[in-house]
Amino acid sequence: MSLSSIINNIPKAELHLHIEGSLTPELMWRLAEKHSVSLPYASVEEIEAAYNFEDLQSFLDIYYAGAGVLKDEDDFFALMWEYLTRCHQENIVHTEIMFDPQTHTERGIGFDVFMPGFLKAMKKAEGEYGISSFLIMSFLRHLPESSAFETLALAEPYYGDIKAVGLDSSELGHPPSKFERVFKKAKALGFKIVAHAGEEGPASYIWEAIELLDVDRIDHGVRCQEDERLMDYLQEKQIPLTVCPLSNLKLCVIDDMKQHNIITLLERGLLVTVNSDDPTYFGGFLNENFEALANALDINEGVIKALAINSFKASFLSEERKSLFVDKIAQM
Ligand code: HPA
Ligand code: ZN
C-alpha cells in the first residue's frame, strides 16, 4: 500500500483543531450573504488569496474577522457539521474540538446560540458517522484574566458538554502565568487542561503551562527543543504535544517543512501527534498535514502508525476506547 493510502485509511484522532479555523471560504461567503455582512473580499477566490501570513498575529486578525459571519445557531451547526463530515472522509474517528467563546460573546452572541448548534452537529455525527467528539473551551490570552473568569461562569449550563479548558490566541507577552488562577478553578471543576505554548513563545512558557496550569497536554510545544531538560521531562512524563505542521509553516515558525522537528521529537520518545489547527486558513486538513510531512521528511509506514497510535494515547478517551484503537492500528 502506498503511504498516501495508509494515511487515508488509518483510523486517527484529531486533538488540536479550532472550529472557527475550519470555516471554509465558501461557507464564509454564503453566511456573509445570508446576514448581509460585508467582507473585505470580492469573491471566494479573493478570500483564499488573502491567506498569506507573516506570523501568528497576522493570521489571528483575519481569523477573528472571518468568524464575524457566524451569527445564529444554524451557522454554528453548519460549521461543525462541515468539519465532522470532513473527519468522516479522512477516517478521523475521534476529535477534540476547540472553540473560542469570547470571539462570539464579545459580539453579543451567547452560549445559548453556539452551544446548541455545535452539540446538534456532534450528536448527528456520532449517529451517522460513528465519530466521537469532545469540546475544549479555549480562553483568549490577549484578553484579561477577568474575561476568562466571566467566560467560565457563562459556560456553567454547559459544563457537562465540555471536556477540557484551553488557552489560545496571541502567545508572546501573554504567558500562562497570567491565567494561573482561572485554570486552578477550571481544574477544580473537573475539566482537563490544555494550553498553547511554545508555538511562537519560548520554552519557558511550556514550563509555566506545566507547573502553573497543570496541563494534561501542550498545544504546539515545538520550541521545547530549545531546552534539553524540558525535552527529558516531556519524554519522562509523556506529556503530549499536539503538533500542527502546516500551521507552523504558514505562520513562519519554520521556513520549510524539511526543518520540522516532529520526527526528531518522536524518535526521542516524546508523545507527539499530528493535527490541523486551522485547516482552511493553513492549507490543509489532517491528512494533508500527514502528506506534507511525508513529502518533506523521511517517513515510513511505521512512523505513520506511531503517530496515529499517539493520537489516541494522547486523547481524553477512556482507557478502554484508547486500547481499542491502539490495538486496531497495531494489527494493521
Ligand atoms: N495559536 C494561537 N491561537 C490560535 C491558533 C494558534 O495556532 N489558532 C487559533 N487560535
Ligand atoms: Zn491552535
Short mmCIF file of N, CA and C in Angstrom, two decimals, residues 76-179:
data_model
loop_
_atom_site.label_atom_id
_atom_site.label_comp_id
_atom_site.label_asym_id
_atom_site.label_seq_id
_atom_site.Cartn_x
_atom_site.Cartn_y
_atom_site.Cartn_z
N PHE A 76 -23.58 27.90 13.37
CA PHE A 76 -22.64 27.12 14.17
C PHE A 76 -22.82 25.62 13.91
N PHE A 77 -24.07 25.23 13.66
CA PHE A 77 -24.33 23.83 13.27
C PHE A 77 -23.61 23.53 11.95
N ALA A 78 -23.80 24.41 10.95
CA ALA A 78 -23.22 24.18 9.62
C ALA A 78 -21.69 24.09 9.70
N LEU A 79 -21.10 24.98 10.49
CA LEU A 79 -19.64 24.99 10.66
C LEU A 79 -19.16 23.64 11.22
N MET A 80 -19.81 23.20 12.30
CA MET A 80 -19.42 21.95 12.94
C MET A 80 -19.72 20.75 12.04
N TRP A 81 -20.86 20.77 11.38
CA TRP A 81 -21.24 19.64 10.53
C TRP A 81 -20.28 19.48 9.35
N GLU A 82 -19.87 20.60 8.75
CA GLU A 82 -18.91 20.52 7.63
C GLU A 82 -17.59 19.92 8.10
N TYR A 83 -17.12 20.35 9.28
CA TYR A 83 -15.86 19.80 9.79
C TYR A 83 -15.98 18.30 10.07
N LEU A 84 -17.07 17.89 10.72
CA LEU A 84 -17.23 16.47 11.08
C LEU A 84 -17.43 15.61 9.83
N THR A 85 -18.03 16.17 8.80
CA THR A 85 -18.17 15.44 7.53
C THR A 85 -16.79 15.22 6.92
N ARG A 86 -15.95 16.24 7.01
CA ARG A 86 -14.56 16.10 6.55
C ARG A 86 -13.82 15.03 7.36
N CYS A 87 -14.06 15.00 8.66
CA CYS A 87 -13.45 13.96 9.51
C CYS A 87 -13.83 12.58 8.99
N HIS A 88 -15.11 12.42 8.68
CA HIS A 88 -15.61 11.13 8.17
C HIS A 88 -14.86 10.74 6.89
N GLN A 89 -14.66 11.72 6.01
CA GLN A 89 -13.95 11.44 4.74
C GLN A 89 -12.49 11.07 4.99
N GLU A 90 -11.91 11.57 6.08
CA GLU A 90 -10.48 11.37 6.33
C GLU A 90 -10.19 10.23 7.32
N ASN A 91 -11.23 9.50 7.71
CA ASN A 91 -11.04 8.44 8.71
C ASN A 91 -10.57 8.96 10.06
N ILE A 92 -11.04 10.12 10.43
CA ILE A 92 -10.84 10.63 11.80
C ILE A 92 -12.04 10.11 12.59
N VAL A 93 -11.77 9.22 13.54
CA VAL A 93 -12.88 8.56 14.24
C VAL A 93 -13.18 9.21 15.59
N HIS A 94 -12.26 10.08 16.02
CA HIS A 94 -12.47 10.80 17.28
C HIS A 94 -11.80 12.17 17.16
N THR A 95 -12.48 13.21 17.67
CA THR A 95 -11.89 14.55 17.57
C THR A 95 -12.20 15.38 18.82
N GLU A 96 -11.23 16.19 19.23
CA GLU A 96 -11.38 17.05 20.41
C GLU A 96 -11.24 18.48 19.91
N ILE A 97 -12.35 19.19 19.93
CA ILE A 97 -12.53 20.42 19.15
C ILE A 97 -12.50 21.66 20.03
N MET A 98 -11.60 22.59 19.71
CA MET A 98 -11.56 23.84 20.47
C MET A 98 -12.55 24.84 19.90
N PHE A 99 -13.15 25.61 20.80
CA PHE A 99 -13.95 26.76 20.36
C PHE A 99 -13.58 27.94 21.25
N ASP A 100 -13.73 29.13 20.68
CA ASP A 100 -13.34 30.37 21.36
C ASP A 100 -14.60 31.14 21.76
N PRO A 101 -15.18 30.90 22.93
CA PRO A 101 -16.43 31.60 23.27
C PRO A 101 -16.31 33.11 23.19
N GLN A 102 -15.15 33.66 23.63
CA GLN A 102 -15.06 35.14 23.69
C GLN A 102 -15.14 35.80 22.31
N THR A 103 -14.75 35.06 21.27
CA THR A 103 -14.85 35.60 19.91
C THR A 103 -16.32 35.88 19.57
N HIS A 104 -17.21 35.14 20.21
CA HIS A 104 -18.64 35.28 19.94
C HIS A 104 -19.35 36.11 21.01
N THR A 105 -19.04 35.87 22.28
CA THR A 105 -19.72 36.64 23.34
C THR A 105 -19.38 38.13 23.23
N GLU A 106 -18.17 38.44 22.76
CA GLU A 106 -17.78 39.85 22.60
C GLU A 106 -18.61 40.53 21.50
N ARG A 107 -19.25 39.71 20.62
CA ARG A 107 -20.10 40.26 19.56
C ARG A 107 -21.58 40.15 19.94
N GLY A 108 -21.84 39.79 21.20
CA GLY A 108 -23.23 39.68 21.66
C GLY A 108 -23.89 38.35 21.33
N ILE A 109 -23.07 37.35 20.94
CA ILE A 109 -23.63 36.03 20.63
C ILE A 109 -23.27 35.08 21.76
N GLY A 110 -24.31 34.55 22.41
CA GLY A 110 -24.10 33.82 23.67
C GLY A 110 -23.96 32.33 23.52
N PHE A 111 -23.63 31.70 24.66
CA PHE A 111 -23.52 30.23 24.73
C PHE A 111 -24.81 29.56 24.25
N ASP A 112 -25.98 30.23 24.50
CA ASP A 112 -27.26 29.62 24.11
C ASP A 112 -27.44 29.60 22.60
N VAL A 113 -26.56 30.28 21.86
CA VAL A 113 -26.62 30.25 20.39
C VAL A 113 -25.63 29.23 19.84
N PHE A 114 -24.34 29.37 20.22
CA PHE A 114 -23.35 28.48 19.58
C PHE A 114 -23.35 27.05 20.15
N MET A 115 -23.60 26.91 21.46
CA MET A 115 -23.53 25.54 22.02
C MET A 115 -24.58 24.60 21.43
N PRO A 116 -25.86 25.00 21.35
CA PRO A 116 -26.83 24.06 20.74
C PRO A 116 -26.47 23.71 19.29
N GLY A 117 -25.93 24.68 18.54
CA GLY A 117 -25.53 24.39 17.15
C GLY A 117 -24.41 23.36 17.11
N PHE A 118 -23.39 23.57 17.92
CA PHE A 118 -22.25 22.61 17.98
C PHE A 118 -22.75 21.22 18.39
N LEU A 119 -23.53 21.19 19.48
CA LEU A 119 -23.90 19.90 20.07
C LEU A 119 -24.80 19.09 19.14
N LYS A 120 -25.67 19.80 18.41
CA LYS A 120 -26.57 19.12 17.46
C LYS A 120 -25.74 18.42 16.37
N ALA A 121 -24.74 19.12 15.86
CA ALA A 121 -23.89 18.54 14.80
C ALA A 121 -23.06 17.38 15.34
N MET A 122 -22.57 17.51 16.56
CA MET A 122 -21.75 16.45 17.16
C MET A 122 -22.58 15.18 17.38
N LYS A 123 -23.81 15.36 17.81
CA LYS A 123 -24.70 14.22 18.03
C LYS A 123 -25.04 13.54 16.71
N LYS A 124 -25.29 14.36 15.70
CA LYS A 124 -25.61 13.82 14.37
C LYS A 124 -24.42 13.03 13.80
N ALA A 125 -23.21 13.54 14.02
CA ALA A 125 -22.01 12.85 13.51
C ALA A 125 -21.78 11.54 14.24
N GLU A 126 -22.11 11.51 15.52
CA GLU A 126 -21.99 10.26 16.28
C GLU A 126 -22.94 9.22 15.70
N GLY A 127 -24.18 9.66 15.42
CA GLY A 127 -25.19 8.75 14.89
C GLY A 127 -24.91 8.33 13.45
N GLU A 128 -24.59 9.28 12.58
CA GLU A 128 -24.45 8.97 11.15
C GLU A 128 -23.08 8.46 10.77
N TYR A 129 -22.04 8.95 11.43
CA TYR A 129 -20.66 8.57 11.05
C TYR A 129 -19.97 7.71 12.10
N GLY A 130 -20.53 7.63 13.30
CA GLY A 130 -19.86 6.92 14.39
C GLY A 130 -18.64 7.66 14.91
N ILE A 131 -18.59 8.98 14.69
CA ILE A 131 -17.45 9.78 15.17
C ILE A 131 -17.76 10.28 16.58
N SER A 132 -16.83 10.05 17.52
CA SER A 132 -16.99 10.63 18.85
C SER A 132 -16.26 11.96 18.90
N SER A 133 -16.77 12.89 19.70
CA SER A 133 -16.11 14.19 19.77
C SER A 133 -16.29 14.82 21.14
N PHE A 134 -15.28 15.59 21.55
CA PHE A 134 -15.31 16.35 22.80
C PHE A 134 -15.09 17.82 22.48
N LEU A 135 -15.57 18.69 23.37
CA LEU A 135 -15.33 20.13 23.19
C LEU A 135 -14.29 20.64 24.18
N ILE A 136 -13.43 21.52 23.70
CA ILE A 136 -12.43 22.18 24.54
C ILE A 136 -12.72 23.69 24.48
N MET A 137 -13.10 24.25 25.61
CA MET A 137 -13.38 25.70 25.65
C MET A 137 -12.06 26.45 25.86
N SER A 138 -11.71 27.30 24.89
CA SER A 138 -10.41 27.99 24.99
C SER A 138 -10.58 29.46 25.33
N PHE A 139 -9.76 29.91 26.26
CA PHE A 139 -9.74 31.34 26.61
C PHE A 139 -8.77 32.07 25.70
N LEU A 140 -9.14 33.30 25.32
CA LEU A 140 -8.26 34.14 24.50
C LEU A 140 -7.28 34.85 25.44
N ARG A 141 -5.99 34.55 25.25
CA ARG A 141 -4.99 35.05 26.21
C ARG A 141 -4.66 36.52 26.03
N HIS A 142 -5.08 37.14 24.90
CA HIS A 142 -4.83 38.59 24.78
C HIS A 142 -5.84 39.39 25.60
N LEU A 143 -6.92 38.73 26.05
CA LEU A 143 -7.92 39.40 26.90
C LEU A 143 -7.53 39.19 28.37
N PRO A 144 -8.08 40.04 29.26
CA PRO A 144 -7.68 39.93 30.68
C PRO A 144 -8.18 38.66 31.36
N GLU A 145 -7.55 38.35 32.48
CA GLU A 145 -7.95 37.20 33.30
C GLU A 145 -9.43 37.30 33.68
N SER A 146 -9.91 38.53 33.96
CA SER A 146 -11.31 38.70 34.39
C SER A 146 -12.27 38.20 33.31
N SER A 147 -11.91 38.39 32.03
CA SER A 147 -12.77 37.94 30.94
C SER A 147 -12.82 36.41 30.88
N ALA A 148 -11.69 35.77 31.19
CA ALA A 148 -11.66 34.30 31.24
C ALA A 148 -12.55 33.80 32.39
N PHE A 149 -12.47 34.47 33.55
CA PHE A 149 -13.34 34.09 34.67
C PHE A 149 -14.82 34.25 34.30
N GLU A 150 -15.15 35.38 33.63
CA GLU A 150 -16.55 35.60 33.21
C GLU A 150 -17.00 34.50 32.26
N THR A 151 -16.11 34.12 31.35
CA THR A 151 -16.45 33.09 30.36
C THR A 151 -16.71 31.75 31.05
N LEU A 152 -15.87 31.43 32.02
CA LEU A 152 -16.04 30.18 32.77
C LEU A 152 -17.40 30.17 33.48
N ALA A 153 -17.80 31.33 34.00
CA ALA A 153 -19.10 31.42 34.68
C ALA A 153 -20.25 31.29 33.67
N LEU A 154 -20.11 31.95 32.51
CA LEU A 154 -21.17 31.89 31.49
C LEU A 154 -21.39 30.47 30.97
N ALA A 155 -20.33 29.68 31.01
CA ALA A 155 -20.40 28.31 30.45
C ALA A 155 -21.11 27.33 31.37
N GLU A 156 -21.45 27.77 32.58
CA GLU A 156 -21.93 26.82 33.59
C GLU A 156 -23.07 25.89 33.13
N PRO A 157 -24.07 26.40 32.42
CA PRO A 157 -25.14 25.46 31.98
C PRO A 157 -24.63 24.34 31.07
N TYR A 158 -23.42 24.52 30.53
CA TYR A 158 -22.89 23.54 29.56
C TYR A 158 -21.68 22.77 30.09
N TYR A 159 -21.42 22.87 31.39
CA TYR A 159 -20.24 22.17 31.92
C TYR A 159 -20.23 20.69 31.54
N GLY A 160 -21.39 20.07 31.53
CA GLY A 160 -21.47 18.65 31.20
C GLY A 160 -21.12 18.34 29.76
N ASP A 161 -21.14 19.35 28.90
CA ASP A 161 -20.85 19.15 27.47
C ASP A 161 -19.42 19.53 27.10
N ILE A 162 -18.65 20.00 28.08
CA ILE A 162 -17.29 20.48 27.81
C ILE A 162 -16.29 19.57 28.53
N LYS A 163 -15.31 19.07 27.80
CA LYS A 163 -14.37 18.12 28.38
C LYS A 163 -13.16 18.83 29.00
N ALA A 164 -12.69 19.88 28.31
CA ALA A 164 -11.42 20.50 28.73
C ALA A 164 -11.49 22.01 28.55
N VAL A 165 -10.55 22.67 29.21
CA VAL A 165 -10.40 24.12 29.06
C VAL A 165 -9.00 24.38 28.51
N GLY A 166 -8.91 25.31 27.56
CA GLY A 166 -7.63 25.58 26.90
C GLY A 166 -7.31 27.07 26.85
N LEU A 167 -6.15 27.35 26.25
CA LEU A 167 -5.65 28.73 26.18
C LEU A 167 -5.06 28.96 24.79
N ASP A 168 -5.61 29.96 24.06
CA ASP A 168 -5.07 30.21 22.72
C ASP A 168 -4.97 31.71 22.46
N SER A 169 -4.79 32.09 21.21
CA SER A 169 -4.60 33.46 20.75
C SER A 169 -3.13 33.91 20.93
N SER A 170 -2.90 35.23 20.89
CA SER A 170 -1.54 35.80 20.81
C SER A 170 -0.66 35.35 21.97
N GLU A 171 0.38 34.59 21.66
CA GLU A 171 1.16 33.97 22.73
C GLU A 171 2.16 34.94 23.38
N LEU A 172 2.95 35.61 22.54
CA LEU A 172 4.02 36.46 23.07
C LEU A 172 3.46 37.60 23.91
N GLY A 173 3.99 37.76 25.10
CA GLY A 173 3.51 38.82 26.01
C GLY A 173 2.34 38.39 26.87
N HIS A 174 1.82 37.17 26.60
CA HIS A 174 0.70 36.67 27.40
C HIS A 174 1.03 35.27 27.91
N PRO A 175 1.95 35.17 28.85
CA PRO A 175 2.40 33.86 29.35
C PRO A 175 1.29 33.14 30.12
N PRO A 176 1.40 31.82 30.23
CA PRO A 176 0.41 31.05 31.01
C PRO A 176 0.19 31.59 32.42
N SER A 177 1.24 32.15 33.04
CA SER A 177 1.12 32.64 34.42
C SER A 177 -0.02 33.65 34.58
N LYS A 178 -0.34 34.38 33.50
CA LYS A 178 -1.44 35.36 33.54
C LYS A 178 -2.78 34.69 33.90
N PHE A 179 -2.89 33.39 33.66
CA PHE A 179 -4.17 32.68 33.83
C PHE A 179 -4.12 31.58 34.90
#
